[in-house]
PDB file of C-alpha atoms in Angstrom:
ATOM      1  CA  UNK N   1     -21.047  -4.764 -30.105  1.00  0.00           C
ATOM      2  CA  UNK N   2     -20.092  -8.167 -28.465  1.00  0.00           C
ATOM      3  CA  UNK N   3     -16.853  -9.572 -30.197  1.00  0.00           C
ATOM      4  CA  UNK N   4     -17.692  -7.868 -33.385  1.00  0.00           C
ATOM      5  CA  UNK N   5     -21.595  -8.909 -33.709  1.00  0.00           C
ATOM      6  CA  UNK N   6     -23.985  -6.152 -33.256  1.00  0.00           C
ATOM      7  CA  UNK N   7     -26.717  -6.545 -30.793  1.00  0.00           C
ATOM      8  CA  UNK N   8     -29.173  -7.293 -33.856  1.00  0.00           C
ATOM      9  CA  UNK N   9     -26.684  -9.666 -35.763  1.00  0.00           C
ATOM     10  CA  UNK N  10     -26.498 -11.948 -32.828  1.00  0.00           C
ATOM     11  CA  UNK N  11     -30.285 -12.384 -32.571  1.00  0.00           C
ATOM     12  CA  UNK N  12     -30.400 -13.500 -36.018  1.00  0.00           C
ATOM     13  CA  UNK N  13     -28.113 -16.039 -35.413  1.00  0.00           C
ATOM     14  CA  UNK N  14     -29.723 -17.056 -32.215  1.00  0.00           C
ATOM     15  CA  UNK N  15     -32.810 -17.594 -34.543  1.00  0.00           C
ATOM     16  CA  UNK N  16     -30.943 -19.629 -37.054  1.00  0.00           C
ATOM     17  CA  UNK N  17     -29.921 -21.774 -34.604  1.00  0.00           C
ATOM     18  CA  UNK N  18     -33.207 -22.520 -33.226  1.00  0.00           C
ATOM     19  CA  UNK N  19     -34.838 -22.914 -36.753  1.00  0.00           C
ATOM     20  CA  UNK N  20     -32.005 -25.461 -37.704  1.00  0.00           C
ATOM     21  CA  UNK N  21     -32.827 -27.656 -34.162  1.00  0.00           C
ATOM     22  CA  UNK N  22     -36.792 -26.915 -34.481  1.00  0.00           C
ATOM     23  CA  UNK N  23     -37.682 -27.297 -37.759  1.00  0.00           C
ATOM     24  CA  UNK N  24     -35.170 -28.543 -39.845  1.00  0.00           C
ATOM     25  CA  UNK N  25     -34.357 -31.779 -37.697  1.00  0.00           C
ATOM     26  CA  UNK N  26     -37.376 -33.160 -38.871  1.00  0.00           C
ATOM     27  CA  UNK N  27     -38.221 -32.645 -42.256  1.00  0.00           C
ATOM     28  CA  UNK N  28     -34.655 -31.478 -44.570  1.00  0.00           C
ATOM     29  CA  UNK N  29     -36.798 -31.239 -47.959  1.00  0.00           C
ATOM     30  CA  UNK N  30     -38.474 -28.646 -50.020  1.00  0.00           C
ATOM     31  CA  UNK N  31     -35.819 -26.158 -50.842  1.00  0.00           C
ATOM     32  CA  UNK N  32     -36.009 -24.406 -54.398  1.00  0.00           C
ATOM     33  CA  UNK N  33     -32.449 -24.796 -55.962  1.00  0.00           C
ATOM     34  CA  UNK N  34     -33.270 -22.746 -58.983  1.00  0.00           C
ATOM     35  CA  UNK N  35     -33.976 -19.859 -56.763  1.00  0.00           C
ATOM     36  CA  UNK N  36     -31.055 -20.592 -54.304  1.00  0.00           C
ATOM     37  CA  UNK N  37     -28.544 -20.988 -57.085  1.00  0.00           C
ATOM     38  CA  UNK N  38     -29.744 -17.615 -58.711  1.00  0.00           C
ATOM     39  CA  UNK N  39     -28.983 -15.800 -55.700  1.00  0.00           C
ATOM     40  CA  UNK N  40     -25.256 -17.450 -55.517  1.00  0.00           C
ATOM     41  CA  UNK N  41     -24.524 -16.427 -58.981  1.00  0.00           C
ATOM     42  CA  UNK N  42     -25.867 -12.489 -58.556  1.00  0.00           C
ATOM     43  CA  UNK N  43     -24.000 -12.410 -55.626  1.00  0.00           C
ATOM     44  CA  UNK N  44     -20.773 -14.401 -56.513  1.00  0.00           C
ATOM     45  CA  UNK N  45     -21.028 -16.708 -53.628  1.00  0.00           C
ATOM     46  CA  UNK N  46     -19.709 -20.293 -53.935  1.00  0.00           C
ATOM     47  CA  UNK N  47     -20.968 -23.226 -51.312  1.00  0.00           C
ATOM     48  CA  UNK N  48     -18.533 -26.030 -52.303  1.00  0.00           C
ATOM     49  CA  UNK N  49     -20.042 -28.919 -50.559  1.00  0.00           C
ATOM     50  CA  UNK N  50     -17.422 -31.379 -51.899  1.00  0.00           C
ATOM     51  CA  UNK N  51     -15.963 -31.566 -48.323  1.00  0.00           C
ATOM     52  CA  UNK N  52     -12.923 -30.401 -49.296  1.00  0.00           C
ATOM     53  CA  UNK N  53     -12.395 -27.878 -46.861  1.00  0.00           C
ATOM     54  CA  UNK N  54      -9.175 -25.401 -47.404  1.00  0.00           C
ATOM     55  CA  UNK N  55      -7.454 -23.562 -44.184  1.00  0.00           C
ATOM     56  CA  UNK N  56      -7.614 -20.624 -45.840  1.00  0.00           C
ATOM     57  CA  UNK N  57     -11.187 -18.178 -45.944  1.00  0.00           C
ATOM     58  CA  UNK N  58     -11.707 -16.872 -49.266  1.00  0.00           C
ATOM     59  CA  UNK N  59     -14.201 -14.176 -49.585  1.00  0.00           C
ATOM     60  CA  UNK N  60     -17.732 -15.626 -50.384  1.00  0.00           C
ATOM     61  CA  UNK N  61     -16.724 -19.127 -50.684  1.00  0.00           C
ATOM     62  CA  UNK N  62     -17.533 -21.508 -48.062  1.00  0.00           C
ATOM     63  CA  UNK N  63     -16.162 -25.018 -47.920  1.00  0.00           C
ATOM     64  CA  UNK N  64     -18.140 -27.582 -46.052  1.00  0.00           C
ATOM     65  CA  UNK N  65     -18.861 -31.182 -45.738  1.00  0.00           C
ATOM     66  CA  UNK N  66     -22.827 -32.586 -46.771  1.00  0.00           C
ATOM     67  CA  UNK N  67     -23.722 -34.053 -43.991  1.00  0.00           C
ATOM     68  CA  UNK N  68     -27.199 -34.065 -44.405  1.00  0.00           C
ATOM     69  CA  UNK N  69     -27.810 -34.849 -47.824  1.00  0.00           C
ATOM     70  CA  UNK N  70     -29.332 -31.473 -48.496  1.00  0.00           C
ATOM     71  CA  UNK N  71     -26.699 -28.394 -49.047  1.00  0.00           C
ATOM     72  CA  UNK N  72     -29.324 -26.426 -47.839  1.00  0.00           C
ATOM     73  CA  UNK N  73     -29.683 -28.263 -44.907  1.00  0.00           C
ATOM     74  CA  UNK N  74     -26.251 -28.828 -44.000  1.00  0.00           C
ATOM     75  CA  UNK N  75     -25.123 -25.548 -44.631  1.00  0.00           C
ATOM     76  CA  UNK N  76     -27.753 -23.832 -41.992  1.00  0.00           C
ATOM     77  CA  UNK N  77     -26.532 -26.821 -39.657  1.00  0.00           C
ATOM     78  CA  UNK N  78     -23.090 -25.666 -39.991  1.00  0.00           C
ATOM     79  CA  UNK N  79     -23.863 -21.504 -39.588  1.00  0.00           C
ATOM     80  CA  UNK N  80     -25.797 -23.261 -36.435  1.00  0.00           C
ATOM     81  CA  UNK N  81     -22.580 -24.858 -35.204  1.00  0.00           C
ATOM     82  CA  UNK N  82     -20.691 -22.305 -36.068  1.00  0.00           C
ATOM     83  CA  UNK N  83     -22.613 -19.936 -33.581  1.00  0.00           C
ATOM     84  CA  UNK N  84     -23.197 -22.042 -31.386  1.00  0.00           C
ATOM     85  CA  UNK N  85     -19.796 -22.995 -30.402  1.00  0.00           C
ATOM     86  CA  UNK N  86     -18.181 -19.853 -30.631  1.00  0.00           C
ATOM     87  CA  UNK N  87     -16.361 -20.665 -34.094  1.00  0.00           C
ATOM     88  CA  UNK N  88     -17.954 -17.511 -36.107  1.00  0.00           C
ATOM     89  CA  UNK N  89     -16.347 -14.547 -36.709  1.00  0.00           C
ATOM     90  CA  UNK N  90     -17.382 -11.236 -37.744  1.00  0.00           C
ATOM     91  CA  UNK N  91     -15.116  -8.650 -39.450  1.00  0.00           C
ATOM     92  CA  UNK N  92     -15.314  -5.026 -40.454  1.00  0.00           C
ATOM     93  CA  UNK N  93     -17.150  -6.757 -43.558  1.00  0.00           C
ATOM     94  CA  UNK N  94     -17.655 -10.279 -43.479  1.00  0.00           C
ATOM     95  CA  UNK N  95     -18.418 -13.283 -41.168  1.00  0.00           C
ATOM     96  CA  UNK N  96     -15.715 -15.914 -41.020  1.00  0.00           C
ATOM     97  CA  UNK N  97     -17.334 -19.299 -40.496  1.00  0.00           C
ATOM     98  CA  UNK N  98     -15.930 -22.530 -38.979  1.00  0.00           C
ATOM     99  CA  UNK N  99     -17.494 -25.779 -37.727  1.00  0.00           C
ATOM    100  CA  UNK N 100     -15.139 -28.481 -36.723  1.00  0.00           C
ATOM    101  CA  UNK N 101     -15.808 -32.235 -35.388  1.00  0.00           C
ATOM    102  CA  UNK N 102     -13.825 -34.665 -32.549  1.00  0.00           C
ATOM    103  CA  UNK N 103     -13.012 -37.996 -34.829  1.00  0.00           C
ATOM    104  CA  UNK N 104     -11.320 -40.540 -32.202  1.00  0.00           C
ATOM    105  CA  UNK N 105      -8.225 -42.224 -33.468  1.00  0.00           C
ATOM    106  CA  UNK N 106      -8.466 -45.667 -33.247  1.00  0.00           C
ATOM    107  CA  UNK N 107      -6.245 -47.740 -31.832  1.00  0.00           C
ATOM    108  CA  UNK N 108      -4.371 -50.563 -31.273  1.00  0.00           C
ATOM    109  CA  UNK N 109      -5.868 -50.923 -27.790  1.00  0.00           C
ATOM    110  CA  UNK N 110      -8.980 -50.217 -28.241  1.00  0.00           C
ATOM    111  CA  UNK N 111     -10.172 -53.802 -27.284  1.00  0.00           C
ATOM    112  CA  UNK N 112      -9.677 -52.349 -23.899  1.00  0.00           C
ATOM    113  CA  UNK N 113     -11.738 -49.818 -21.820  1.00  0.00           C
ATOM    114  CA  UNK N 114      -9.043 -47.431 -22.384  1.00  0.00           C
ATOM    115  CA  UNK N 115      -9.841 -43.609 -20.050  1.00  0.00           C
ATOM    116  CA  UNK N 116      -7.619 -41.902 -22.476  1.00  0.00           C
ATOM    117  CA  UNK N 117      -9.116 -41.489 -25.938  1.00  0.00           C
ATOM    118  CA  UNK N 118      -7.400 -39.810 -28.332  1.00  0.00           C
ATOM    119  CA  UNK N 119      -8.985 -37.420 -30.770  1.00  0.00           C
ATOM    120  CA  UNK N 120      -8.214 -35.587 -34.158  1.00  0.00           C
ATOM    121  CA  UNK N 121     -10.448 -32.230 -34.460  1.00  0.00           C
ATOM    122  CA  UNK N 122     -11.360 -32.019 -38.507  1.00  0.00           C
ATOM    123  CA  UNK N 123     -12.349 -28.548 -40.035  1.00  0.00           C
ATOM    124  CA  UNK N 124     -16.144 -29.518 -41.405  1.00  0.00           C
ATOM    125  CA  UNK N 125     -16.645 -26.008 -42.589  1.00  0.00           C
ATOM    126  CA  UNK N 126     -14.702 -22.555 -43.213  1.00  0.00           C
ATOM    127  CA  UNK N 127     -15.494 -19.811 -45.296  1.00  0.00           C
ATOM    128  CA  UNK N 128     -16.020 -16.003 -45.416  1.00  0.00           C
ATOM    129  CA  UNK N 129     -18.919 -14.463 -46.355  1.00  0.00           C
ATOM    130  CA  UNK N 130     -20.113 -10.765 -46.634  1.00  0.00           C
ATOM    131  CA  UNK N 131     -22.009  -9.803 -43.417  1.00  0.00           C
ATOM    132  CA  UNK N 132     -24.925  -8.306 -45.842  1.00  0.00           C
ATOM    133  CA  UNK N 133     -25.478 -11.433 -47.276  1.00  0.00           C
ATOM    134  CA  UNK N 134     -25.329 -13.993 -44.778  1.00  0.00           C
ATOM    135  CA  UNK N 135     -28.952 -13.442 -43.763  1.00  0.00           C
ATOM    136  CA  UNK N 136     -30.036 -12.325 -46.574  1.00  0.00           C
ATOM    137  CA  UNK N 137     -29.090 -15.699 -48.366  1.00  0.00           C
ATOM    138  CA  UNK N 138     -30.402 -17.967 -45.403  1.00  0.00           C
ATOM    139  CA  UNK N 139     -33.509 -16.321 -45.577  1.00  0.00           C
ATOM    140  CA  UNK N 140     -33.795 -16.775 -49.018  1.00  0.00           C
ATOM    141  CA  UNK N 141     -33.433 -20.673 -48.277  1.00  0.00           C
ATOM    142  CA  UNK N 142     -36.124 -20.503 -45.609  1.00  0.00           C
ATOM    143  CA  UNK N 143     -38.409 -18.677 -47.926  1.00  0.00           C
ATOM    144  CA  UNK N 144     -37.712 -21.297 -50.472  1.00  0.00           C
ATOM    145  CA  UNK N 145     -38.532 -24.218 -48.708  1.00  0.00           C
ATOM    146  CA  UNK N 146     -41.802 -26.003 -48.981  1.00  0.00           C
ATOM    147  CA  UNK N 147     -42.935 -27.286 -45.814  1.00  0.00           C
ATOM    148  CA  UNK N 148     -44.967 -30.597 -45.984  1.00  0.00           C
ATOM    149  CA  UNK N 149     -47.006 -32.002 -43.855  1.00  0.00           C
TER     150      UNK N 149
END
């Protein structure tokens, strides 16, 4: 077990990352709420997409910001991030998820071609979720999802 992930868990994610940057790039439609929000409510799981993002995990709620006009979309973009800068962590029984962003403070000299930018780093997602129904809940988004052509 690498940091907490089994050998299995870190494949899936792996996956989910690729899906997100292969597939869901292109086309962000076709996702079947009804089903999606069914899920949530059997399994007590909030996805607040308000963007109102608290420091403080809280077991299956995750905070995050909709930045792809889908919550769908910009959740799996977040688990993505998540993984793929090291900001996921797993626990005896849940996975605690962050995804943050650099937002450069302007300034008053920023006329200039100043070397020495200055940047905030903003929490864009953080939640906890149960580590038996992270997967289980993106897949259920993936299966959802009409593809177009």
């Amino acid at each position: 077990m690498a940091y907490g992930f089994t050998d299995e868990e870190l494949a899936e994610l792996s996956k989910w990352m690729l899906y997100y940057v292969i597939e869901l790039k292109k086309d962000k439609k076709g996702f079947d709420k009804k089903q999606i929000n069914s899920y949530l409510r059997q399994h007590n799981i909030i996805l607040n997409s308000s963007g109102k993002i608290s420091n403080k995990a809280k077991h299956n709620i995750i905070e995050f910001s909709d930045t792809e006009s889908s919550i769908c979309v910009s959740f799996i973009k977040h688990v993505r991030n998540s993984f793929a800068h090291g900001l996921i962590k797993a626990t005896k029984n849940d996975f605690i998820l962050k995804d943050k962003k650099k937002v450069r403070i302007k300034s008053k000299d920023d006329n200039q071609q100043s070397k020495s930018k200055k940047y905030n780093i903003q929490l864009t997602m953080h939640g906890k979720i149960d580590r038996t129904l992270l997967f289980d809940l993106l897949l259920l988004m993936k299966s959802t999802r009409q593809k177009r052509n």
